[in-house]
Amino acid sequence: MMALRFSIFIFTISLCFIFDFQAISAQRDDEDVTIKTMEEFSGYPIHEPIYPNSLSSLSVNSDSLQKQIDELATFSDSPAPSVTRILYSEKDVLARRYIKNLMELSGLSVREDAVGNIFGRWNGYEPELAPVLTGSHIDAIPYSGKYDGVVGVLGAIEAINVLKRSGFKPKRSLEVIMFTSEEPTRFGISCLGSRLLAGSVQLAELLKKTVDGQNISFSEAAKFAGYGNAKGDLSEVFLKKGSYSAFVELHIEQGPILEKEGTSIGVVTAIAAPASIKVTFEGNGGHAGAALMPERNDAGLAAAELALAVEKHVLESGSIDTVGTVGILKLHPGAINSIPSMAHLEIDTRDIDESRRNLVIEKIHQSALAIAKKRKVILSEFEIVNQDPPALSDESITKATELACQELNLTHKRMISRAYHDSLFMARISPMDMIFIPCYKGYSHKPEEFSSVGDIANGVKVLALTLAKLSLS
């Protein structure tokens, strides 16, 4: 009886401990003894949040991480230093296998969905709570670099390793994701995996009849890579809103601001709203020498004039945040001595203000109509392929990230992302934020793309500490 009273007394006293995060480093040893005593007397395991025991314990294995970045870059269809890794290609399949292996080596439980989004989970001690998600993509457009997206996947796995080495125990589960096809290279659809996760019924239906430039269907390509299902139903990829409590994506800036200002970390507050437009003009064509200038219906010149009109409307928007690019311009028949009988343009325009971007699109459309009339050509196509809204970061995640920067003594600034990312679509599922690190001269989508080992390590530390805070929330 006396032993029972004593055990109840010890158990009651133990429950009175208050865990102050500022003092946990000094209390760690006593805390472990207390938990052990509580477990022995109660007969049940008792879990309490264990914060990283000191900021110095957040050690990034930079050499290993850089080696992984370099190794992943070898899975490429173009020679080094460039990287070409197209969705569901042989090199893409090998790279996926590499990522899954790293997840397993880090003790994560790995699963994949029907389009190849790869998830690696570290279970928290309250696994019924909505997890915290982090990650990015590893596909690469032709002749690009080895850091875009990759830093956010390999860096996320290393962030988990950092927390494990520090002794941290997550309350909410932490999960790493590798998104399928952030780049639109093969099927012309950007952020394919995250769009489907966000529940795009339209995309799920479109993919049933989508083919690539070699007339290979999406379903055939997916099957080659080991994905898809017998019914061809991609709705099983959809996630419900609230499936995750937070999503954080680590990424190179892809712009020059952080490097120019000497700032370590960019905390993203908004992601610009992208839109893509396809335009086709049709004229009569003819011999470059025989057809007189006043009698020509030159589709190529109509396209050139529209390209300049895009620049004009963007510059007149009144905001530096409005941008527009004619990234594709194809002429038919494509001979030096033949007047173009057809011209096809693909236009990218984006802004953090959706209404301002939409006004630019309308002005581009009106210009296309006017140019066609003036040059006596036919505007046979003006299609808005996608017109996505912008995404705002969640203030609570932004503040957690800023606090992590302060605790790590890293300079930081709030900024917008003019490039768009899988985060844009994950914002439809859960609160979202992004962490930017500097990159050399802002270069991206080219072989010269580069971020230093130190900058990557800083990003991983900020990500790890942010994940820890979000996991315990």
XYZ file of C-alpha atoms in Angstrom:
473
model
C 0.000 0.000 0.000
C 2.833 2.332 0.986
C 4.610 1.557 -2.330
C 1.445 2.374 -4.282
C 1.037 5.731 -2.495
C 4.654 6.539 -3.148
C 4.304 5.732 -6.855
C 1.185 7.924 -7.137
C 3.042 10.718 -5.342
C 6.022 10.495 -7.718
C 3.748 10.344 -10.777
C 1.750 13.398 -9.625
C 4.846 15.428 -8.890
C 6.307 14.515 -12.299
C 3.268 15.810 -14.134
C 3.843 19.230 -12.611
C 6.981 19.853 -14.643
C 6.585 22.740 -17.097
C 8.671 22.499 -20.234
C 10.128 25.873 -21.109
C 11.736 25.759 -24.594
C 14.272 28.414 -23.554
C 15.550 26.249 -20.718
C 15.310 22.786 -22.260
C 19.015 22.530 -23.034
C 19.869 22.735 -19.319
C 16.991 20.472 -18.230
C 17.469 17.733 -20.812
C 19.174 15.194 -18.516
C 16.696 15.724 -15.666
C 13.845 15.515 -18.174
C 14.961 12.122 -19.450
C 15.107 10.756 -15.886
C 11.649 12.183 -15.138
C 10.101 10.617 -18.230
C 11.727 7.285 -17.434
C 10.366 7.421 -13.854
C 6.882 8.314 -15.086
C 6.929 5.426 -17.528
C 8.135 2.944 -14.895
C 5.473 3.875 -12.326
C 2.548 4.335 -14.731
C 3.269 1.359 -16.945
C 2.648 3.480 -20.057
C 5.050 5.271 -22.424
C 4.939 9.027 -21.900
C 5.896 11.351 -24.746
C 6.808 14.986 -24.315
C 8.016 17.370 -27.026
C 11.791 17.396 -27.233
C 12.999 20.548 -28.972
C 16.430 20.467 -30.637
C 18.614 20.584 -27.508
C 20.620 23.531 -28.840
C 20.960 25.456 -32.065
C 24.522 24.206 -32.367
C 23.054 20.695 -32.638
C 21.455 21.602 -35.973
C 24.418 20.316 -37.943
C 24.008 19.879 -41.690
C 26.122 17.228 -43.388
C 26.989 19.581 -46.249
C 29.539 17.295 -47.899
C 27.039 14.449 -48.107
C 24.277 16.754 -49.349
C 26.455 18.222 -52.102
C 27.508 14.725 -53.117
C 23.842 13.748 -53.425
C 23.131 16.822 -55.575
C 26.054 15.892 -57.832
C 25.028 12.226 -58.013
C 21.424 13.070 -58.874
C 22.682 15.322 -61.684
C 24.236 12.267 -63.388
C 20.742 10.950 -64.135
C 20.515 13.180 -67.196
C 19.892 12.932 -70.922
C 22.336 15.763 -71.651
C 26.056 16.022 -70.824
C 27.354 17.737 -67.691
C 27.223 20.433 -66.495
C 23.709 20.584 -67.932
C 20.847 18.430 -66.657
C 17.921 17.116 -68.707
C 15.467 14.913 -66.837
C 12.076 14.530 -68.490
C 8.973 13.075 -66.863
C 8.748 9.255 -66.967
C 11.942 8.910 -69.004
C 14.488 6.230 -68.151
C 16.670 8.777 -66.352
C 13.644 10.071 -64.442
C 12.836 6.539 -63.268
C 16.433 6.047 -62.067
C 16.387 9.401 -60.264
C 13.121 8.463 -58.538
C 14.701 5.234 -57.341
C 17.615 7.259 -55.955
C 15.259 9.549 -53.989
C 13.244 6.638 -52.565
C 16.465 4.965 -51.435
C 17.589 8.135 -49.615
C 14.202 8.384 -47.910
C 14.444 4.798 -46.726
C 18.020 5.301 -45.489
C 16.690 8.217 -43.416
C 14.143 5.919 -41.802
C 11.126 7.331 -43.616
C 8.179 5.160 -44.641
C 7.803 5.584 -48.406
C 4.698 5.517 -50.567
C 3.808 6.665 -54.098
C 0.531 7.653 -55.714
C -0.828 6.893 -59.191
C 1.152 9.659 -60.935
C 4.388 9.162 -59.021
C 4.269 11.792 -56.303
C 6.659 10.227 -53.750
C 6.064 10.632 -50.000
C 8.417 9.779 -47.128
C 6.975 10.045 -43.604
C 8.550 10.326 -40.161
C 5.746 9.450 -37.766
C 5.169 11.788 -34.848
C 4.048 10.720 -31.399
C 0.555 12.070 -32.156
C 0.146 10.543 -35.646
C -3.577 11.287 -35.733
C -2.788 15.007 -36.161
C -2.484 16.446 -39.677
C 1.217 16.153 -40.686
C 3.610 18.885 -41.786
C 4.781 18.505 -45.402
C 7.909 19.734 -47.148
C 9.533 19.047 -50.516
C 9.818 20.050 -54.159
C 10.578 18.429 -57.547
C 13.543 16.856 -59.362
C 12.475 16.931 -63.032
C 14.565 19.280 -65.160
C 13.914 21.031 -68.474
C 16.396 20.373 -71.313
C 19.921 21.677 -70.665
C 19.129 23.201 -67.281
C 20.966 23.117 -63.937
C 21.136 20.749 -60.980
C 19.725 22.880 -58.137
C 16.203 23.926 -59.210
C 13.755 21.830 -57.174
C 16.479 19.380 -56.186
C 17.592 21.521 -53.213
C 14.027 21.368 -51.904
C 13.870 17.558 -52.072
C 17.365 16.551 -50.953
C 17.402 19.497 -48.536
C 14.118 18.312 -47.010
C 15.491 14.802 -46.448
C 18.610 16.300 -44.863
C 16.422 18.562 -42.673
C 14.790 15.421 -41.289
C 18.255 13.945 -40.670
C 19.291 17.172 -38.916
C 16.316 16.940 -36.553
C 16.928 13.258 -35.875
C 20.584 13.930 -35.041
C 19.530 16.732 -32.679
C 17.295 14.372 -30.686
C 14.074 16.059 -31.758
C 10.831 14.080 -31.448
C 8.019 15.307 -33.720
C 4.514 15.686 -32.375
C 2.868 16.015 -35.776
C 4.343 13.636 -38.332
C 6.838 15.184 -40.738
C 6.636 14.208 -44.394
C 8.865 14.818 -47.421
C 7.359 14.895 -50.916
C 8.907 14.699 -54.362
C 6.340 16.161 -56.761
C 5.822 14.694 -60.211
C 6.525 16.980 -63.191
C 6.716 20.531 -61.892
C 8.131 21.435 -65.304
C 5.811 21.360 -68.360
C 8.432 19.844 -70.666
C 6.839 16.587 -71.830
C 3.085 17.133 -71.803
C 2.904 20.929 -71.648
C 1.399 20.877 -68.140
C 3.296 22.498 -65.293
C 2.990 21.341 -61.671
C 1.182 18.217 -62.858
C 1.521 16.277 -59.604
C 0.580 19.124 -57.271
C -2.359 20.207 -59.473
C -3.774 16.704 -59.147
C -3.123 16.623 -55.407
C -5.115 19.876 -55.223
C -8.057 18.079 -56.849
C -8.050 19.288 -60.459
C -10.859 17.246 -62.048
C -10.282 19.055 -65.337
C -6.645 17.938 -65.462
C -7.519 14.361 -64.507
C -9.882 14.215 -67.491
C -7.466 16.002 -69.830
C -4.683 13.514 -69.091
C -6.833 10.674 -70.435
C -6.350 12.082 -73.961
C -3.020 13.892 -73.618
C -0.045 12.844 -75.779
C 3.549 14.078 -75.981
C 5.516 15.207 -79.029
C 6.154 11.584 -79.995
C 2.427 10.773 -79.797
C 2.935 8.725 -76.628
C -0.075 9.035 -74.348
C 0.243 10.115 -70.739
C -1.091 6.771 -69.555
C 1.455 4.865 -71.678
C 4.320 6.993 -70.352
C 3.128 6.577 -66.776
C 2.844 2.816 -67.223
C 6.446 2.683 -68.514
C 7.567 4.365 -65.284
C 5.494 1.985 -63.158
C 2.556 4.264 -62.371
C -1.137 4.569 -63.146
C -3.955 2.164 -62.387
C -6.142 -0.256 -64.305
C -9.119 2.123 -64.459
C -7.066 5.131 -65.504
C -8.797 7.055 -62.695
C -6.514 9.755 -61.294
C -9.015 11.038 -58.744
C -7.369 8.769 -56.175
C -4.449 11.216 -56.224
C -6.668 14.054 -54.937
C -6.114 15.221 -51.358
C -8.758 16.715 -49.121
C -8.277 20.256 -47.874
C -6.630 20.041 -44.479
C -4.783 16.798 -45.223
C -1.673 18.630 -44.006
C -1.391 21.259 -41.300
C 1.329 23.112 -43.229
C 3.492 22.919 -46.344
C 6.939 24.509 -46.618
C 9.092 24.434 -49.759
C 12.832 25.173 -49.788
C 14.009 26.527 -53.149
C 16.750 28.528 -54.833
C 15.529 32.066 -55.492
C 15.921 31.888 -59.307
C 16.476 35.628 -59.124
C 19.338 37.963 -58.144
C 17.907 39.846 -55.155
C 19.249 37.828 -52.216
C 22.745 37.536 -53.677
C 22.899 41.244 -54.589
C 21.773 42.317 -51.120
C 23.878 39.771 -49.253
C 20.784 38.369 -47.521
C 20.833 34.729 -46.418
C 17.159 33.802 -46.556
C 14.071 34.953 -48.449
C 10.733 34.376 -46.747
C 8.102 34.220 -49.475
C 4.842 36.093 -48.843
C 3.115 35.486 -52.195
C 3.490 33.485 -55.408
C 2.648 35.205 -58.677
C -0.399 34.177 -60.670
C 0.661 32.532 -63.955
C -1.248 32.291 -67.215
C -0.306 30.663 -70.535
C -1.690 31.625 -73.926
C -1.454 29.870 -77.305
C -1.873 32.028 -80.423
C -1.859 31.028 -84.096
C -1.976 33.304 -87.160
C -2.601 31.956 -90.697
C -1.676 33.766 -93.908
C -1.228 32.916 -97.590
C 2.509 32.297 -97.712
C 4.307 32.405 -101.033
C 7.708 32.801 -102.663
C 10.024 35.215 -100.845
C 11.175 36.744 -104.133
C 8.067 36.669 -106.295
C 5.367 37.945 -103.901
C 5.267 41.743 -103.777
C 5.351 43.389 -100.355
C 1.985 45.253 -100.596
C 0.214 41.997 -101.482
C 1.566 39.787 -98.720
C -0.372 38.246 -95.833
C 2.644 37.413 -93.667
C 1.722 35.373 -90.588
C 5.290 35.711 -89.297
C 5.133 39.496 -89.174
C 1.787 39.298 -87.382
C 3.417 37.105 -84.746
C 6.396 39.471 -84.433
C 4.071 42.427 -83.961
C 2.094 40.603 -81.288
C 5.306 39.714 -79.451
C 6.140 43.416 -79.216
C 2.565 44.153 -78.131
C 2.973 41.703 -75.227
C 6.013 43.661 -74.041
C 4.130 46.966 -74.428
C 1.075 45.880 -72.417
C 3.191 44.411 -69.632
C 5.323 47.544 -69.296
C 2.212 49.728 -69.230
C 0.591 47.718 -66.397
C 1.954 50.121 -63.805
C 3.710 47.437 -61.754
C 7.175 45.890 -61.765
C 5.485 42.653 -60.696
C 3.791 42.213 -64.086
C 5.876 40.167 -66.535
C 5.278 38.648 -69.941
C 7.337 36.379 -72.187
C 6.933 34.976 -75.691
C 8.794 31.736 -75.080
C 7.788 29.848 -78.226
C 7.558 31.197 -81.788
C 7.225 28.716 -84.652
C 6.972 29.606 -88.349
C 5.666 27.379 -91.135
C 7.064 26.207 -93.490
C 10.268 27.462 -91.877
C 12.276 28.103 -95.062
C 14.396 31.213 -95.607
C 12.925 31.805 -99.055
C 9.281 31.215 -98.100
C 6.829 33.718 -96.598
C 5.419 32.218 -93.401
C 1.913 30.918 -94.012
C 1.414 30.112 -90.340
C 2.907 31.402 -87.076
C 2.383 29.958 -83.627
C 3.244 31.751 -80.369
C 3.068 30.637 -76.758
C 2.958 33.440 -74.211
C 3.595 33.385 -70.477
C 2.297 36.254 -68.373
C 2.108 36.503 -64.598
C 1.535 38.883 -61.710
C 0.846 38.736 -57.980
C -2.330 40.729 -58.761
C -4.773 38.462 -60.614
C -7.027 41.226 -61.978
C -4.049 43.207 -63.298
C -2.703 40.097 -65.033
C -6.115 39.336 -66.535
C -6.325 42.877 -67.894
C -2.985 42.346 -69.651
C -4.335 39.119 -71.181
C -7.394 40.934 -72.498
C -5.201 43.650 -74.037
C -3.061 40.966 -75.710
C -6.235 39.431 -77.150
C -7.445 42.780 -78.506
C -4.032 43.401 -80.058
C -4.089 39.966 -81.714
C -7.484 40.741 -83.275
C -6.348 44.178 -84.476
C -3.072 42.842 -85.917
C -4.889 40.074 -87.787
C -7.279 42.600 -89.325
C -4.522 45.055 -90.277
C -2.275 42.402 -91.845
C -5.153 40.483 -93.428
C -4.313 37.201 -91.770
C -6.576 34.872 -89.786
C -6.372 34.623 -86.008
C -7.180 30.909 -85.961
C -6.291 30.312 -82.313
C -6.266 32.343 -79.114
C -6.443 29.884 -76.227
C -5.822 30.620 -72.571
C -4.326 27.288 -71.510
C -4.238 28.024 -67.787
C -5.107 31.065 -65.725
C -4.210 30.252 -62.144
C -4.854 32.588 -59.213
C -1.964 33.790 -57.032
C -1.259 32.201 -53.659
C -0.566 33.985 -50.392
C 1.679 32.499 -47.749
C 0.234 31.739 -44.329
C 1.293 34.372 -41.809
C 1.800 31.884 -38.970
C 4.259 29.849 -41.071
C 5.960 33.029 -42.262
C 6.482 34.115 -38.652
C 7.770 30.671 -37.663
C 10.299 30.853 -40.501
C 11.367 34.367 -39.552
C 11.785 33.290 -35.925
C 13.945 30.383 -37.091
C 16.132 32.835 -39.036
C 16.480 35.058 -35.961
C 17.402 32.146 -33.708
C 20.019 31.035 -36.243
C 21.345 34.618 -36.613
C 20.659 34.595 -40.351
C 19.649 37.728 -42.234
C 16.320 37.454 -43.990
C 13.744 39.468 -45.885
C 10.163 39.052 -47.000
C 9.769 38.782 -50.760
C 7.427 37.529 -53.466
C 8.061 34.675 -55.881
C 7.611 35.702 -59.495
C 8.342 32.149 -60.556
C 5.615 29.734 -59.615
C 6.069 26.432 -57.868
C 4.171 23.432 -56.559
C 3.525 25.579 -53.479
C 1.011 27.561 -55.548
C -1.249 24.518 -55.709
C -0.440 23.118 -52.267
C -1.883 26.377 -50.890
C -5.287 24.990 -51.926
C -4.779 22.039 -49.566
C -3.011 23.540 -46.557
C -1.370 26.719 -45.212
C 1.825 27.300 -47.210
C 5.117 29.169 -47.256
C 8.432 29.048 -49.133
C 12.052 29.530 -48.092
C 14.429 30.996 -50.689
C 18.222 30.806 -50.682
C 20.549 32.864 -52.904
C 21.717 31.564 -56.272
C 24.581 32.781 -58.435
C 23.499 35.895 -60.402
C 19.930 34.643 -60.195
C 20.700 32.070 -62.893
C 18.253 29.205 -63.296
C 17.046 26.851 -66.040
C 20.581 26.870 -67.436
C 23.771 24.902 -66.675
C 25.318 27.865 -64.819
C 22.677 27.551 -62.085
C 24.487 27.377 -58.718
C 23.998 27.778 -54.968
C 26.900 27.523 -52.541
C 27.253 24.773 -49.956
C 26.960 27.391 -47.212
C 23.749 28.901 -48.580
C 22.190 25.458 -48.981
C 23.178 24.553 -45.397
C 21.571 27.768 -44.125
C 18.367 26.927 -45.975
C 18.318 23.394 -44.568
C 18.818 24.678 -41.004
C 15.994 27.208 -41.358
C 13.767 24.526 -42.857
C 14.595 22.057 -40.070
C 13.885 24.554 -37.306
C 10.670 25.719 -39.015
C 9.494 22.112 -39.352
C 10.240 21.531 -35.661
C 8.141 24.543 -34.663
C 5.265 23.529 -36.944
C 5.395 19.920 -35.745
C 4.959 20.989 -32.138
C 2.118 23.430 -32.895
